[in-house]
Short mmCIF file of C-alpha atoms in Angstrom, two decimals:
data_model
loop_
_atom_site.label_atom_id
_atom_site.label_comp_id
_atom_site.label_asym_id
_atom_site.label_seq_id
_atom_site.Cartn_x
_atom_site.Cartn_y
_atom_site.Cartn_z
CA UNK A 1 32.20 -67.42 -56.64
CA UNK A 2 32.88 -69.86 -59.78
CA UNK A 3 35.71 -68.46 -62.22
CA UNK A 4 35.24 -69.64 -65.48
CA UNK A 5 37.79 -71.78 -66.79
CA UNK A 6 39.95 -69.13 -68.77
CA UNK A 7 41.06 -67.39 -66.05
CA UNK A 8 41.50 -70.55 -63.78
CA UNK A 9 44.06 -71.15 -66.52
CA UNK A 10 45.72 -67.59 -66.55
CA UNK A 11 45.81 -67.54 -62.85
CA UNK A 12 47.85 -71.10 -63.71
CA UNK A 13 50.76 -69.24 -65.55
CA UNK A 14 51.03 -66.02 -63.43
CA UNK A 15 50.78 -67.04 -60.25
CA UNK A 16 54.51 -69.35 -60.57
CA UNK A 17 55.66 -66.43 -62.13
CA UNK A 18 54.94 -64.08 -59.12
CA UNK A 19 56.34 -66.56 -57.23
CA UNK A 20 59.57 -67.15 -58.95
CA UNK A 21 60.25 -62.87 -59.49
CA UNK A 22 59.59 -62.04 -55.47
CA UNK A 23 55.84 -61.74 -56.44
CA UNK A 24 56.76 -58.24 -58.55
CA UNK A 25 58.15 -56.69 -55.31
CA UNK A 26 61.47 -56.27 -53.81
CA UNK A 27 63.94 -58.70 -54.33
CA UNK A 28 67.60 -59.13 -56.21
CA UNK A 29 67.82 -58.12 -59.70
CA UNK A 30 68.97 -60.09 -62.77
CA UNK A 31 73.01 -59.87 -62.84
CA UNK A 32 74.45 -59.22 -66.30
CA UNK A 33 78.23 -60.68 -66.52
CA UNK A 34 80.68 -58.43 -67.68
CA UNK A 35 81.79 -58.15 -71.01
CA UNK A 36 85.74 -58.41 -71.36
CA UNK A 37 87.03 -55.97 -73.81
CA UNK A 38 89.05 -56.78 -76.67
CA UNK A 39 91.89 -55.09 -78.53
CA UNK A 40 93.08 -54.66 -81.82
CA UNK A 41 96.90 -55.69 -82.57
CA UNK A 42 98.31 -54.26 -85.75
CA UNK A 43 101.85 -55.51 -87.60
CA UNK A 44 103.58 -53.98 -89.75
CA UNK A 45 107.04 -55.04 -91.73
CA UNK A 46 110.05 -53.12 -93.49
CA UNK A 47 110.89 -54.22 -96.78
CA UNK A 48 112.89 -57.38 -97.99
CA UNK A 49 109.94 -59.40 -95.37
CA UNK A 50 106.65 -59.85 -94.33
CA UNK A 51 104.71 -60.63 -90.52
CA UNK A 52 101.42 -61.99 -90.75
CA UNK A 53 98.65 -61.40 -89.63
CA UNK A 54 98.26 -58.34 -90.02
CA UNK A 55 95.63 -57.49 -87.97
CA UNK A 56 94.47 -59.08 -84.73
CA UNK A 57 91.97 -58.79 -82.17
CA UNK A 58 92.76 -60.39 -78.95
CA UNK A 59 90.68 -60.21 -75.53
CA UNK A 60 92.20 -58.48 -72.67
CA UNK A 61 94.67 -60.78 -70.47
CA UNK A 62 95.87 -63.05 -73.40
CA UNK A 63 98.71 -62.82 -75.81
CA UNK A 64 99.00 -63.34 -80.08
CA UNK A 65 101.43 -64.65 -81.91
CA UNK A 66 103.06 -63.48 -85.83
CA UNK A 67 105.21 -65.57 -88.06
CA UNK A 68 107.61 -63.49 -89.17
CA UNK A 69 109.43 -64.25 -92.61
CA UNK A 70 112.76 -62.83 -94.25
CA UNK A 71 113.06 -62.71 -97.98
CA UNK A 72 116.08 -65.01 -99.12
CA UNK A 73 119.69 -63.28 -97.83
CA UNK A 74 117.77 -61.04 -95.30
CA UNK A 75 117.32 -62.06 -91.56
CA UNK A 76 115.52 -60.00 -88.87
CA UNK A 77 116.97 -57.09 -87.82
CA UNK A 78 114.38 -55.68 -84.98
CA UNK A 79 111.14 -56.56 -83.59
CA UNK A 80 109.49 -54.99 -81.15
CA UNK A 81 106.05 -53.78 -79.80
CA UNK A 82 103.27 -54.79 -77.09
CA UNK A 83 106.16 -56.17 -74.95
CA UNK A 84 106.93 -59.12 -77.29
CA UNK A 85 109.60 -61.57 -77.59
CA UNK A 86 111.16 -63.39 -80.84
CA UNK A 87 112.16 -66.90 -80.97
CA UNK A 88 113.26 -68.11 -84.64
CA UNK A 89 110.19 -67.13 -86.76
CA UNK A 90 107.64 -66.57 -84.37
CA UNK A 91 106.83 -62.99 -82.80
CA UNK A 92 104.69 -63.40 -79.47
CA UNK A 93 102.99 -60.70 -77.12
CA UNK A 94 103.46 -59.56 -73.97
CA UNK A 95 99.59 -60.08 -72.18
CA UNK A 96 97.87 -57.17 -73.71
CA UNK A 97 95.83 -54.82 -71.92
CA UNK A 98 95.77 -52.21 -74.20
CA UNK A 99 95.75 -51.94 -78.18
CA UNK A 100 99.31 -51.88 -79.43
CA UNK A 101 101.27 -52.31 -82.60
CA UNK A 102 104.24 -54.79 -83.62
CA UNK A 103 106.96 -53.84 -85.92
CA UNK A 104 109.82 -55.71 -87.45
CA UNK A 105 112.79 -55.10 -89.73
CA UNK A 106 114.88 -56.79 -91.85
CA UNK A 107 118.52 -56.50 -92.86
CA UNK A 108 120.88 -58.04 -95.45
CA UNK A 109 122.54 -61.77 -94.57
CA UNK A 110 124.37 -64.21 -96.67
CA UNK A 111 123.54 -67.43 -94.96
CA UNK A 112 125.60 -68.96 -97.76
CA UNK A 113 128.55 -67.28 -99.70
CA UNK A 114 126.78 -67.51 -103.54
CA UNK A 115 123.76 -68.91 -104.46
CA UNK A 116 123.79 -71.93 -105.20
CA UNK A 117 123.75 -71.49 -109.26
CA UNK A 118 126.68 -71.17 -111.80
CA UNK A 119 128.80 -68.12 -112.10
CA UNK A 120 130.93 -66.94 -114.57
CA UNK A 121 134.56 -66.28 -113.60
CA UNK A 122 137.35 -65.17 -115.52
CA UNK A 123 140.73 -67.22 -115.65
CA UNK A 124 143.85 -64.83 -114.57
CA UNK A 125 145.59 -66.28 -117.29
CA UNK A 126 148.60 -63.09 -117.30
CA UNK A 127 148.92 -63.52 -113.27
CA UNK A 128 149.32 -67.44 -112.79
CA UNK A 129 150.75 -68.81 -116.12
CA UNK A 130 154.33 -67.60 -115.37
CA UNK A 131 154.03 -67.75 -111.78
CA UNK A 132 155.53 -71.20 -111.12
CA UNK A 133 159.24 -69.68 -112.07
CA UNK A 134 160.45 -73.29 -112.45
CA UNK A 135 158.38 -75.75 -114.74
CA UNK A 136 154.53 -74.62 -114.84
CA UNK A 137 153.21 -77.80 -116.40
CA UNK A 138 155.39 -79.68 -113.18
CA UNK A 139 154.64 -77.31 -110.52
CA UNK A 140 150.67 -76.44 -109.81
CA UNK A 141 149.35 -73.17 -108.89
CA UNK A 142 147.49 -73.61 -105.16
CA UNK A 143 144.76 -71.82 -104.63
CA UNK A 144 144.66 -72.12 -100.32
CA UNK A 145 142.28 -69.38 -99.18
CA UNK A 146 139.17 -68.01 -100.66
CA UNK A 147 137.96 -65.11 -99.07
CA UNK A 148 134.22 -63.11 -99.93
CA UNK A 149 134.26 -59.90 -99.27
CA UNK A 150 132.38 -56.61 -100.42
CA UNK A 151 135.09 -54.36 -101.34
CA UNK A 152 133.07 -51.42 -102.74
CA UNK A 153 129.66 -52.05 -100.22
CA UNK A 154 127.34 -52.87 -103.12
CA UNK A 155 125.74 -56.09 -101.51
CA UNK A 156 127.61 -58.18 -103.93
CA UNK A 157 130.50 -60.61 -102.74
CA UNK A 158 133.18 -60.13 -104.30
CA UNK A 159 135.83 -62.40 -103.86
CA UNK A 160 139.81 -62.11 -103.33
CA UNK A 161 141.68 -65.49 -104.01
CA UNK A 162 145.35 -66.34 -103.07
CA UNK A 163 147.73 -68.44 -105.40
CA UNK A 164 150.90 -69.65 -104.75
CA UNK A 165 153.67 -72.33 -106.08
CA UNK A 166 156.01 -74.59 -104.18
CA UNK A 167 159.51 -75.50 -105.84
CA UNK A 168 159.33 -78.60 -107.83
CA UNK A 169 161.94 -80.67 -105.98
CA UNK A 170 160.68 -80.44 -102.58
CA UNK A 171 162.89 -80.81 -99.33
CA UNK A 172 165.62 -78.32 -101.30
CA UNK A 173 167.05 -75.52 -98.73
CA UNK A 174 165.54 -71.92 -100.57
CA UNK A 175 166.29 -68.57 -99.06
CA UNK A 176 163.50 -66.64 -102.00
CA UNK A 177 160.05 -65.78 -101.57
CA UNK A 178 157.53 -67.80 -102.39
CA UNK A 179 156.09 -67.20 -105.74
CA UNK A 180 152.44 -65.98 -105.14
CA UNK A 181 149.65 -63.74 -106.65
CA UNK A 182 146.40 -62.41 -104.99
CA UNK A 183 143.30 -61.74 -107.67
CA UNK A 184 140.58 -59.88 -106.83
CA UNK A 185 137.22 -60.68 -108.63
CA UNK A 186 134.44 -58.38 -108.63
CA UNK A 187 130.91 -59.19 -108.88
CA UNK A 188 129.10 -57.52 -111.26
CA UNK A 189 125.83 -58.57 -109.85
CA UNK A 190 124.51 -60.36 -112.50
CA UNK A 191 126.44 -63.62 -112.00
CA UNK A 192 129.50 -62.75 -113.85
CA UNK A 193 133.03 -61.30 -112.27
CA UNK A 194 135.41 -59.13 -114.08
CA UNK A 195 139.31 -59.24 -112.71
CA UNK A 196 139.49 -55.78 -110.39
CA UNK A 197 143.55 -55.68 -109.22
CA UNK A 198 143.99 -52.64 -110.83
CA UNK A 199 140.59 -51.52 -109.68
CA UNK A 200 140.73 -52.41 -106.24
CA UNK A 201 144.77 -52.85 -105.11
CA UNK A 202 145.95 -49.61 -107.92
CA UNK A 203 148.30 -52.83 -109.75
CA UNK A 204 147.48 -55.91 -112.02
CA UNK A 205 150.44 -57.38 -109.74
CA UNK A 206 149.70 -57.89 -105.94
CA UNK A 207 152.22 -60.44 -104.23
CA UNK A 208 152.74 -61.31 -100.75
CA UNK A 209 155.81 -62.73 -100.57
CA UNK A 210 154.72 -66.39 -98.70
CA UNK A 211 151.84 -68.42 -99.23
CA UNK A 212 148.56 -68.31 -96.86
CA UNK A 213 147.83 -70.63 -94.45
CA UNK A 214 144.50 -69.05 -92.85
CA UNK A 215 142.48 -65.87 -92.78
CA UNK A 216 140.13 -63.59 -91.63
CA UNK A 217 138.22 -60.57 -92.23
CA UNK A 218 137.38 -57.63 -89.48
CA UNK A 219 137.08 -54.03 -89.92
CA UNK A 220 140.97 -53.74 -88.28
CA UNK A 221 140.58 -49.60 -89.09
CA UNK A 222 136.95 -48.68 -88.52
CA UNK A 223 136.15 -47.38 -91.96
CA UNK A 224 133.25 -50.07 -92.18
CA UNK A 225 135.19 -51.69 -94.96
CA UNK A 226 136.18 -55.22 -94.37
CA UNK A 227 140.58 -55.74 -93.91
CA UNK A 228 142.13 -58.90 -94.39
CA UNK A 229 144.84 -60.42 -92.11
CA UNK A 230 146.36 -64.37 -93.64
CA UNK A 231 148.37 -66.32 -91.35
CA UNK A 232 151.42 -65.99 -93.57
CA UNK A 233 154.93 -68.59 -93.74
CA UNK A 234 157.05 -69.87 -96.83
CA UNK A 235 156.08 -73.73 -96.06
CA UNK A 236 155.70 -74.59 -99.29
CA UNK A 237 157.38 -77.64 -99.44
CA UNK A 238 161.20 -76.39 -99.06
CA UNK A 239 163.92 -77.36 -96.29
CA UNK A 240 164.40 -75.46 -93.05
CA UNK A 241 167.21 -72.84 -92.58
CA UNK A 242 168.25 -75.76 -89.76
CA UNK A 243 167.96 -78.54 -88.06
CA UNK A 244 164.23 -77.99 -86.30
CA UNK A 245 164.88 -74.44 -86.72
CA UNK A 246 162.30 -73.38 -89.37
CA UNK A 247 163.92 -70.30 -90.31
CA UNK A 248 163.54 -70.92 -93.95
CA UNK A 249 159.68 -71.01 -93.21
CA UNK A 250 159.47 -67.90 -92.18
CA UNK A 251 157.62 -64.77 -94.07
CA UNK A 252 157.50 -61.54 -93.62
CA UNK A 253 153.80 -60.62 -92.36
CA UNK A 254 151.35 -57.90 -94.04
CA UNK A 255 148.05 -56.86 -93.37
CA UNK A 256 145.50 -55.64 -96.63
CA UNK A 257 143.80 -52.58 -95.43
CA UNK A 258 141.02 -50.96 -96.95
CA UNK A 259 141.42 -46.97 -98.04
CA UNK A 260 137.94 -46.12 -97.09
CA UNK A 261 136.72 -45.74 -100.80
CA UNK A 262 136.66 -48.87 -102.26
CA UNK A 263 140.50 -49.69 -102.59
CA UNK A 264 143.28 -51.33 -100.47
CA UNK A 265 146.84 -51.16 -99.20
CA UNK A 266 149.03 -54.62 -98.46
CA UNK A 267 150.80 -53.01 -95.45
CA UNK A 268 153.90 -54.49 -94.00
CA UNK A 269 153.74 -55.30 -90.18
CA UNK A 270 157.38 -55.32 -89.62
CA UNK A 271 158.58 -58.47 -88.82
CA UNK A 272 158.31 -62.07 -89.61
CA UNK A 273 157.52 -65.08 -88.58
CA UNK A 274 156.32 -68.96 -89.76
CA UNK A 275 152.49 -68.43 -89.10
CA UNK A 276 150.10 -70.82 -88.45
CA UNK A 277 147.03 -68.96 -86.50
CA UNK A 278 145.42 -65.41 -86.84
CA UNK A 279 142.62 -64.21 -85.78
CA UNK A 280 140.93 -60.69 -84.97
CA UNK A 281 139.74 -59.94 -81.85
CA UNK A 282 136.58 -57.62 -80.84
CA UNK A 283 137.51 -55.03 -77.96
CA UNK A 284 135.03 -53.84 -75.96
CA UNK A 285 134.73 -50.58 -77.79
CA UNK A 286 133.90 -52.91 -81.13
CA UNK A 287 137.20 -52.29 -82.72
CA UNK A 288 139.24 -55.23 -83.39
CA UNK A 289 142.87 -56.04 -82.48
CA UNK A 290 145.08 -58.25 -85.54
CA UNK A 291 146.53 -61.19 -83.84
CA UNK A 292 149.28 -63.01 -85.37
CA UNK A 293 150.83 -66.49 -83.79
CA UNK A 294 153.31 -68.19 -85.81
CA UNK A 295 156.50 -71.08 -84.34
CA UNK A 296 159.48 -68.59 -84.24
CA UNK A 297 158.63 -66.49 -81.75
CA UNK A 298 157.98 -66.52 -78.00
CA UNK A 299 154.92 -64.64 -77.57
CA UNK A 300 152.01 -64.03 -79.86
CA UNK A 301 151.93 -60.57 -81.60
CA UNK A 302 148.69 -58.35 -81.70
CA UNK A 303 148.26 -54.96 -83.64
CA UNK A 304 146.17 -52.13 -83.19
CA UNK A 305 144.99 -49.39 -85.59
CA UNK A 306 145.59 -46.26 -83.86
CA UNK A 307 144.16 -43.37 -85.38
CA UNK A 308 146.38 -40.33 -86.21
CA UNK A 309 146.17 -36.70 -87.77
CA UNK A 310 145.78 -36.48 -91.28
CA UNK A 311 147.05 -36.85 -93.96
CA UNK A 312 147.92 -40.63 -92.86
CA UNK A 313 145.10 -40.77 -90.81
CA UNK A 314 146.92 -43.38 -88.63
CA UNK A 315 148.53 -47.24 -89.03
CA UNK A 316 149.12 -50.52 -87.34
CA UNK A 317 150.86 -50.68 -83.99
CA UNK A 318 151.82 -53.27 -82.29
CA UNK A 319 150.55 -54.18 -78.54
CA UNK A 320 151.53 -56.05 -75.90
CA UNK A 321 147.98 -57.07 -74.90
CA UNK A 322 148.73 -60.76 -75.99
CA UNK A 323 151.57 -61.78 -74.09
CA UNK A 324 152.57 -63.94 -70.97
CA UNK A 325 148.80 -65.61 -70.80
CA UNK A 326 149.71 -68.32 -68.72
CA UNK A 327 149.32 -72.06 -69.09
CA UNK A 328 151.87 -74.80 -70.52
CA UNK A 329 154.00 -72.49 -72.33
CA UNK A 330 152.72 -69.35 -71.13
CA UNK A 331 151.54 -68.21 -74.55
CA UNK A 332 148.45 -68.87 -77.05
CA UNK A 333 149.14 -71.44 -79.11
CA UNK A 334 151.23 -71.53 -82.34
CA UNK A 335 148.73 -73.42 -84.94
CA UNK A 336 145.58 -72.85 -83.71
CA UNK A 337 143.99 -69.81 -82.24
CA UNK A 338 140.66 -68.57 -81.76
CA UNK A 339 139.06 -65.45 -79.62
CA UNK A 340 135.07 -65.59 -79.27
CA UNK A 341 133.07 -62.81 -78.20
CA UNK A 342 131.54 -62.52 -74.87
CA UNK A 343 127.48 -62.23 -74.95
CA UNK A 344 127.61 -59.28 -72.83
CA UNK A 345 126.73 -56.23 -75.37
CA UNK A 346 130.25 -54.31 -75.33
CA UNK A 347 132.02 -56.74 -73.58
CA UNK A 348 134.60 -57.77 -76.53
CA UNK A 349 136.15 -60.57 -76.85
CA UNK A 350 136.18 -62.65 -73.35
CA UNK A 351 137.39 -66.57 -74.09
CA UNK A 352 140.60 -67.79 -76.15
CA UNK A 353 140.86 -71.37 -77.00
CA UNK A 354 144.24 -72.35 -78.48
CA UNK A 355 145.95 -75.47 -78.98
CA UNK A 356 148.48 -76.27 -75.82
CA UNK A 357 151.65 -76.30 -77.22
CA UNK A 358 153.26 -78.97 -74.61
CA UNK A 359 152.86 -81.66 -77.11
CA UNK A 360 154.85 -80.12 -79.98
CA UNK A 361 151.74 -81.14 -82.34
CA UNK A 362 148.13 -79.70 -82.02
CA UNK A 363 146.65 -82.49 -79.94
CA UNK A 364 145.69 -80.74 -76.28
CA UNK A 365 143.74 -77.58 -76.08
CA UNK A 366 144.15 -74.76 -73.88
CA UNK A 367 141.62 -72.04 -73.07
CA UNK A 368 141.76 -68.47 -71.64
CA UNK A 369 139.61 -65.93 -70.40
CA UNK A 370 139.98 -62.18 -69.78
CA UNK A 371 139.53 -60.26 -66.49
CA UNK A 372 140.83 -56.66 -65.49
CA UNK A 373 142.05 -56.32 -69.07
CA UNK A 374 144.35 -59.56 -68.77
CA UNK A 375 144.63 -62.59 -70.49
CA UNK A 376 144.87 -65.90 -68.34
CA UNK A 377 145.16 -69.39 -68.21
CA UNK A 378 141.56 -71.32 -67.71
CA UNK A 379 142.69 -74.99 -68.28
CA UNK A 380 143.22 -77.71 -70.96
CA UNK A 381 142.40 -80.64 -72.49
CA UNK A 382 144.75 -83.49 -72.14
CA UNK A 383 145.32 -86.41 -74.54
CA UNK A 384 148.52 -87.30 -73.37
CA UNK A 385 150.55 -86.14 -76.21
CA UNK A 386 149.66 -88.92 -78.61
CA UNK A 387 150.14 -88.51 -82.29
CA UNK A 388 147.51 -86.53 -84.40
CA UNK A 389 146.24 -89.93 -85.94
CA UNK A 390 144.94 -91.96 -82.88
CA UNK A 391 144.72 -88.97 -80.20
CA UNK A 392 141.15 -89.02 -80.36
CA UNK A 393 140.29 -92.38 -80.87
CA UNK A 394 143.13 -93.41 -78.07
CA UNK A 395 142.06 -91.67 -75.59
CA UNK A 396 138.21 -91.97 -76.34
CA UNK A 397 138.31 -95.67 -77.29
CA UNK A 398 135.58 -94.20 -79.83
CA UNK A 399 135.41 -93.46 -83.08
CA UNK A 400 133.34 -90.25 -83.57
CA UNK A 401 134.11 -86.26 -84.08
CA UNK A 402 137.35 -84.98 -83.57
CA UNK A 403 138.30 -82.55 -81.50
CA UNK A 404 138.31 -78.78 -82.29
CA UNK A 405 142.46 -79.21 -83.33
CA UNK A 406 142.00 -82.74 -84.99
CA UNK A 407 139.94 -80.86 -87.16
CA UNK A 408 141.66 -78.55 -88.31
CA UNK A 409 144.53 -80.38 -88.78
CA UNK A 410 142.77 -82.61 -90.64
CA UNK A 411 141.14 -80.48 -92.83
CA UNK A 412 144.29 -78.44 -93.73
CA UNK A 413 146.22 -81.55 -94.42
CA UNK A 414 143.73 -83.02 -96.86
CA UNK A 415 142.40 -85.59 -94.37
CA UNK A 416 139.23 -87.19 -94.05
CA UNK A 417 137.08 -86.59 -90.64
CA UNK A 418 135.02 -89.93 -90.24
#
């Protein structure tokens, strides 16, 4: 039997078709790949900063990423969610599986002191124009430390400013105080700052009988007001009691605590000394210990608030937590002093780096680290006692950065680092 053409021509097309499918019988059946799921990631912010995007949807197994941006004087805070990490800016997953959120915060940092604009400060006229007791246009007021600090917790710096005069004929033996006057200026957040003694200290006249040489700022009595501690001596330019004795230099030191409210108290530690180096250090229960190291005496001196019944409610004691470290002279060093913090959360402070002390100038550097609640010697620099100007550049045969006490020596005797 002859087919006609047409269904020659459909048996043409079907038949490969048969073939190709198992002929319509049994045979494996089309596989469908998987789909893989994806999830939504939402991000949310506090305020005073934004994360973007957000919204994301990312497929199961891989990770997103979110820029994450403070306002200006705000830095991150937190961030957390869908197992993420933050480095700088940028806010990355953990591989998602499931739909998650991320969160951040923000919280309130000065990464510089003012902005960078003109403010409007009062001259304290009354308090420095008859403070040079000998010939005020002959003898200028110095101005050594400048200190910003929130006295009432506003968010404004405030700032507290030290002044002092040296005697006009300099090299004379003097057995007074040296004329000083701390000002406190508070910001009135709208670039202007009003003169607060009376507000802040309860007198228009604060003195503290020396002039400042460094300070620092710590929360010495845990009322989550700033203190201040100044590295306090009478070197202003006047002989020593004796031959390489420096008693002259000595002052008595003081401590300005804060009253809780707003207000503070200069409080007098009870001795004195010719001081060169404070610092505060963190404990491990994120107090802070006031440590005082000066030329006179033979051991450095720490204090401790130590919290009493009312209605005192407790005062600075002193400890003996800082003495007999170790190394060249078996004390931290006399001119510079700092303690750094270890990493470990509520470790406190861990590492002291001084300078040596062997050299009689601030040349070598010794460093210290604490174990079973001791202080001890780690090791030193060692430039060989040379002189402060060629010590680095001696012993280096360079010319480039100074070392950590070439530094400062540098900078608090008007030099110029190259």
């Amino acid at each position: 039997m002859t087919l006609p053409n047409y269904q020659i021509g459909l048996l043409t097309l079907i038949i490969p078709l048969l073939i190709s499918c198992g002929g319509g019988g049994g045979g494996s059946a089309l596989e469908i790949p998987a789909v893989t799921p994806s999830f939504n990631i939402s991000a949310a912010a506090g305020v005073n900063g934004s994360i973007s995007p957000s919204m994301v949807s990312v497929v199961q197994g891989q990770t997103a990423t979110f820029t994450v941006t403070p306002e200006t004087g705000y830095s991150v805070l937190s961030a957390s969610g869908c197992n993420g990490t933050l480095s700088e800016n940028t806010y990355t997953t953990g591989t998602i599986l499931a739909a998650c959120s991320v969160t951040v915060q923000y919280a309130k940092y000065m990464s510089t002191v003012f902005e960078t604009s003109a403010y409007e400060f009062p001259y304290p006229g009354d308090m420095l124009e008859s403070l040079c007791i000998e010939d005020p246009s002959s003898v200028p007021v110095s101005s050594s430390i400048f200190l910003p600090i929130d006295f009432n917790l506003d968010t404004f710096n405030d700032l507290v400013v030290h002044y002092w005069c040296g005697p006009k004929a300099q090299g004379q033996y003097l057995d007074r105080p040296t004329p000083d006057a701390m000002v406190a200026f508070k910001n009135n957040g709208d670039k202007t700052f009003s003169l607060a003694n009376t507000e802040v200290f309860g007198s228009e006249s604060v003195k503290l009988g020396g002039s400042t040489r460094k300070g620092v700022l710590a929360d010495f009595n845990g009322d989550n007001y700033l203190d201040i501690l100044y590295a306090l001596n009478r070197e202003d330019g006047r002989a020593q009691g004796c031959d390489g004795c420096g008693a002259s230099n000595e002052a008595p030191q003081k401590i300005i605590l804060s009253n809780g409210d707003g207000t503070y108290t200069v409080t007098d530690l009870g001795f004195s000394e010719w001081t060169h180096a404070v610092d505060a250090v963190q404990l491990s229960s994120g107090s802070y210990d006031a440590v005082i190291s000066g030329f006179r005496n033979n051991t450095v001196t720490g204090f401790r608030f130590i919290v009493s019944p009312e209605p005192f409610g407790g005062s600075m004691q002193e400890v003996a937590d800082y003495a007999n470290p170790g190394g060249p002279t078996n004390r931290f060093g006399a001119s510079t002093l700092r303690f750094f913090p270890e990493l470990t959360p509520a470790a406190g402070s861990m590492l002291a780096v001084s300078d040596s002390g062997d050299c009689g100038i601030q040349v070598n550097l010794s460093s210290f680290s604490k174990a079973s609640g001791a202080w001890s010697f780690v090791d030193k620099t060692d430039f060989n006692c040379r002189t402060i100007p060629n010590a680095y550049q001696g012993y280096t045969n360079e010319v480039g950065d100074l070392t950590f006490s070439n530094y400062r020596w540098a900078r608090l005797h008007g030099g110029r680092i190259r």
